[in-house]
Amino acid sequence: MEKVNSIEEYIEVNDHYAEELSILRSIIDSTELQETIKWNAPVYTLNGKNVVGLGAFKQHFGIWFFNGVFLKDQQKLLINAQENKTKALRQMRFKTKTDINEAAVLTYIKEAIENQRLGRELKPVRKSKEVLIPKELKDVLKSNTDLDSSFKSLTPGKQREYCEYIKDAKREATKQTRLEKITPMIIRGVGLHDKYKNC
């Protein structure tokens, strides 16, 4: 889609749903949300936080709620467009103008505004940066001070690679073989996959 700079342009580009988008826009505009364009589509914010967006596609149009997971959805109007991928986002889809229940749409939007005011947001889960050293490697590091200081001087990323390599071995014998293989590499200060990274 060509770049749009205003809601009017967005509606013009999606003229197959122009009237329907205008109806939804007027419902949203009856609230305190601020109108803006983000990701080439209309987005409505409260204190700079995304609350709802408008969208038009080939077969449907609708509203998406950025933190729709927190909506009660008593009328069962919301869908998760990407099951197992989308955590917070929920959509309210329509195929025709007659599908729009203005009172219901407004109720959902008001609830979304209230949730935003209460700070109900699904924060992305940050992966732990902590290096978890498996017992087998820990024991070897304890008994070899040179190896221990070399391991500590590696970057956390390289440390994690070695830890995963030992942890992923199922059999004890495999763990021992891997420990023997990585010991000289750690002392040299190289990462497990360095030779592949420089290709």
Tab-separated table of C-alpha atoms in Angstrom:
chain	number	residue	atom	x	y	z
A	1	MET	CA	0.000	0.000	0.000
A	2	GLU	CA	1.193	3.517	-0.784
A	3	LYS	CA	2.290	5.674	2.164
A	4	VAL	CA	-0.567	7.579	3.769
A	5	ASN	CA	-0.203	10.759	5.825
A	6	SER	CA	-3.713	11.151	7.212
A	7	ILE	CA	-6.831	9.192	8.114
A	8	GLU	CA	-8.584	10.785	5.124
A	9	GLU	CA	-5.891	9.415	2.791
A	10	TYR	CA	-6.172	5.976	4.392
A	11	ILE	CA	-9.935	5.941	3.799
A	12	GLU	CA	-9.399	7.162	0.214
A	13	VAL	CA	-6.900	4.347	-0.498
A	14	ASN	CA	-9.367	1.827	0.985
A	15	ASP	CA	-12.412	3.298	-0.751
A	16	HIS	CA	-14.114	-0.137	-0.991
A	17	TYR	CA	-14.772	0.343	2.751
A	18	ALA	CA	-14.820	4.154	2.858
A	19	GLU	CA	-18.263	4.504	4.431
A	20	GLU	CA	-17.626	1.702	6.952
A	21	LEU	CA	-14.255	3.120	8.037
A	22	SER	CA	-15.837	6.550	8.427
A	23	ILE	CA	-18.498	5.075	10.724
A	24	LEU	CA	-15.870	3.393	12.920
A	25	ARG	CA	-13.775	6.554	12.885
A	26	SER	CA	-16.690	8.660	14.112
A	27	ILE	CA	-17.312	6.199	16.974
A	28	ILE	CA	-13.653	6.385	18.031
A	29	ASP	CA	-13.609	10.182	17.591
A	30	SER	CA	-16.471	10.445	20.094
A	31	THR	CA	-13.950	9.386	22.776
A	32	GLU	CA	-10.871	11.181	24.083
A	33	LEU	CA	-8.443	9.132	21.986
A	34	GLN	CA	-5.964	11.003	19.790
A	35	GLU	CA	-5.898	10.179	16.092
A	36	THR	CA	-2.556	9.433	14.434
A	37	ILE	CA	-0.978	7.368	11.659
A	38	LYS	CA	1.418	4.545	12.566
A	39	TRP	CA	2.555	1.632	10.412
A	40	ASN	CA	0.678	3.275	7.533
A	41	ALA	CA	-2.698	2.878	9.301
A	42	PRO	CA	-4.931	4.892	11.666
A	43	VAL	CA	-3.971	4.397	15.315
A	44	TYR	CA	-5.670	5.995	18.312
A	45	THR	CA	-3.704	6.748	21.450
A	46	LEU	CA	-4.174	7.791	25.070
A	47	ASN	CA	-1.256	9.733	26.555
A	48	GLY	CA	0.970	8.482	23.760
A	49	LYS	CA	0.043	4.810	24.293
A	50	ASN	CA	-1.583	2.826	21.456
A	51	VAL	CA	-5.138	1.790	22.341
A	52	VAL	CA	-6.975	0.964	19.107
A	53	GLY	CA	-6.329	0.941	15.388
A	54	LEU	CA	-8.447	0.913	12.229
A	55	GLY	CA	-7.795	-1.456	9.366
A	56	ALA	CA	-9.205	-2.338	5.955
A	57	PHE	CA	-8.327	-5.439	3.970
A	58	LYS	CA	-9.685	-7.111	0.839
A	59	GLN	CA	-12.394	-9.181	2.517
A	60	HIS	CA	-12.948	-7.386	5.821
A	61	PHE	CA	-12.369	-4.229	7.836
A	62	GLY	CA	-12.260	-3.604	11.539
A	63	ILE	CA	-10.713	-2.366	14.724
A	64	TRP	CA	-7.806	-3.862	16.568
A	65	PHE	CA	-7.210	-3.441	20.258
A	66	PHE	CA	-3.533	-3.296	21.197
A	67	ASN	CA	-4.183	-4.794	24.641
A	68	GLY	CA	-7.414	-6.559	23.696
A	69	VAL	CA	-6.429	-9.601	25.751
A	70	PHE	CA	-7.646	-7.653	28.814
A	71	LEU	CA	-11.107	-6.907	27.401
A	72	LYS	CA	-13.996	-8.886	28.917
A	73	ASP	CA	-15.399	-9.616	25.423
A	74	GLN	CA	-18.878	-10.409	26.791
A	75	GLN	CA	-20.382	-10.287	23.303
A	76	LYS	CA	-17.685	-12.584	21.843
A	77	LEU	CA	-16.733	-10.108	19.119
A	78	LEU	CA	-12.935	-10.393	19.353
A	79	ILE	CA	-10.566	-12.725	17.572
A	80	ASN	CA	-6.861	-13.404	17.837
A	81	ALA	CA	-5.698	-13.072	14.233
A	82	GLN	CA	-2.502	-15.052	14.802
A	83	GLU	CA	-3.108	-17.768	17.382
A	84	ASN	CA	0.051	-18.694	19.348
A	85	LYS	CA	1.862	-15.637	17.947
A	86	THR	CA	-0.146	-12.609	19.000
A	87	LYS	CA	-0.286	-12.285	22.773
A	88	ALA	CA	-2.096	-8.996	23.477
A	89	LEU	CA	-3.656	-7.853	20.188
A	90	ARG	CA	-7.302	-8.658	19.460
A	91	GLN	CA	-9.381	-7.774	16.398
A	92	MET	CA	-13.040	-6.938	15.870
A	93	ARG	CA	-13.767	-7.820	12.241
A	94	PHE	CA	-16.641	-6.821	9.993
A	95	LYS	CA	-17.594	-7.777	6.439
A	96	THR	CA	-20.382	-5.250	5.836
A	97	LYS	CA	-21.707	-1.995	7.247
A	98	THR	CA	-24.681	-3.821	8.794
A	99	ASP	CA	-22.276	-5.887	10.930
A	100	ILE	CA	-21.331	-2.776	12.913
A	101	ASN	CA	-23.129	-2.575	16.250
A	102	GLU	CA	-22.168	0.996	17.155
A	103	ALA	CA	-23.141	0.710	20.817
A	104	ALA	CA	-21.107	-2.485	21.258
A	105	VAL	CA	-18.082	-1.009	19.470
A	106	LEU	CA	-18.186	2.062	21.706
A	107	THR	CA	-18.483	-0.105	24.849
A	108	TYR	CA	-15.376	-2.095	23.864
A	109	ILE	CA	-13.419	1.072	23.041
A	110	LYS	CA	-14.355	2.685	26.374
A	111	GLU	CA	-13.251	-0.447	28.211
A	112	ALA	CA	-9.935	-0.412	26.291
A	113	ILE	CA	-9.428	3.242	27.280
A	114	GLU	CA	-10.119	2.432	30.933
A	115	ASN	CA	-7.712	-0.525	30.813
A	116	GLN	CA	-5.024	1.736	29.368
A	117	ARG	CA	-5.655	4.265	32.113
A	118	LEU	CA	-5.210	1.469	34.682
A	119	GLY	CA	-1.923	0.473	33.030
A	120	ARG	CA	-3.129	-2.936	31.840
A	121	GLU	CA	-0.507	-3.780	29.248
A	122	LEU	CA	1.062	-7.057	28.254
A	123	LYS	CA	4.787	-6.401	28.529
A	124	PRO	CA	7.101	-8.408	26.268
A	125	VAL	CA	8.879	-11.180	28.151
A	126	ARG	CA	12.600	-10.534	28.233
A	127	LYS	CA	14.819	-13.554	27.940
A	128	SER	CA	17.140	-13.956	30.885
A	129	LYS	CA	20.697	-12.874	30.158
A	130	GLU	CA	21.998	-14.844	33.124
A	131	VAL	CA	24.493	-17.586	32.266
A	132	LEU	CA	23.400	-20.877	33.846
A	133	ILE	CA	26.452	-23.129	34.099
A	134	PRO	CA	25.656	-26.866	34.080
A	135	LYS	CA	27.030	-28.921	36.989
A	136	GLU	CA	29.524	-30.853	34.824
A	137	LEU	CA	31.162	-27.666	33.548
A	138	LYS	CA	31.041	-26.099	37.014
A	139	ASP	CA	32.982	-29.038	38.483
A	140	VAL	CA	35.690	-28.782	35.794
A	141	LEU	CA	35.974	-25.005	36.280
A	142	LYS	CA	36.392	-25.463	40.053
A	143	SER	CA	39.248	-27.923	39.594
A	144	ASN	CA	41.083	-25.915	36.886
A	145	THR	CA	41.845	-22.273	37.776
A	146	ASP	CA	43.279	-21.440	34.313
A	147	LEU	CA	40.154	-22.742	32.657
A	148	ASP	CA	37.962	-20.888	35.165
A	149	SER	CA	39.646	-17.515	34.557
A	150	SER	CA	39.569	-18.082	30.764
A	151	PHE	CA	35.855	-18.924	30.945
A	152	LYS	CA	35.136	-15.784	32.998
A	153	SER	CA	36.933	-13.616	30.445
A	154	LEU	CA	34.662	-14.861	27.610
A	155	THR	CA	31.680	-12.764	26.575
A	156	PRO	CA	28.347	-13.828	28.130
A	157	GLY	CA	27.220	-14.982	24.675
A	158	LYS	CA	30.209	-17.326	24.297
A	159	GLN	CA	29.734	-18.576	27.853
A	160	ARG	CA	26.082	-19.382	27.068
A	161	GLU	CA	27.079	-21.257	23.888
A	162	TYR	CA	29.402	-23.529	25.860
A	163	CYS	CA	26.852	-24.057	28.641
A	164	GLU	CA	24.117	-24.994	26.136
A	165	TYR	CA	26.521	-27.345	24.342
A	166	ILE	CA	27.154	-29.315	27.558
A	167	LYS	CA	23.532	-29.116	28.748
A	168	ASP	CA	22.162	-30.400	25.419
A	169	ALA	CA	24.141	-33.654	25.620
A	170	LYS	CA	21.803	-36.418	26.790
A	171	ARG	CA	24.357	-39.006	27.914
A	172	GLU	CA	27.000	-38.505	30.569
A	173	ALA	CA	29.690	-39.906	28.243
A	174	THR	CA	28.766	-37.329	25.581
A	175	LYS	CA	29.009	-34.542	28.167
A	176	GLN	CA	32.529	-35.704	29.093
A	177	THR	CA	33.613	-35.884	25.426
A	178	ARG	CA	32.273	-32.382	24.854
A	179	LEU	CA	34.019	-31.051	27.958
A	180	GLU	CA	37.331	-32.438	26.662
A	181	LYS	CA	36.698	-30.834	23.266
A	182	ILE	CA	35.864	-27.362	24.596
A	183	THR	CA	38.539	-27.095	27.320
A	184	PRO	CA	41.374	-26.026	24.936
A	185	MET	CA	38.979	-23.719	23.058
A	186	ILE	CA	37.978	-21.913	26.257
A	187	ILE	CA	41.646	-21.523	27.269
A	188	ARG	CA	42.378	-20.014	23.821
A	189	GLY	CA	39.489	-17.569	24.409
A	190	VAL	CA	37.512	-18.607	21.342
A	191	GLY	CA	33.789	-19.205	21.111
A	192	LEU	CA	32.243	-22.545	20.260
A	193	HIS	CA	31.046	-21.348	16.838
A	194	ASP	CA	33.708	-18.732	16.013
A	195	LYS	CA	35.110	-20.609	13.017
A	196	TYR	CA	31.660	-20.522	11.370
A	197	LYS	CA	31.025	-16.865	12.193
A	198	ASN	CA	34.122	-15.679	10.325
A	199	CYS	CA	33.262	-17.484	7.095
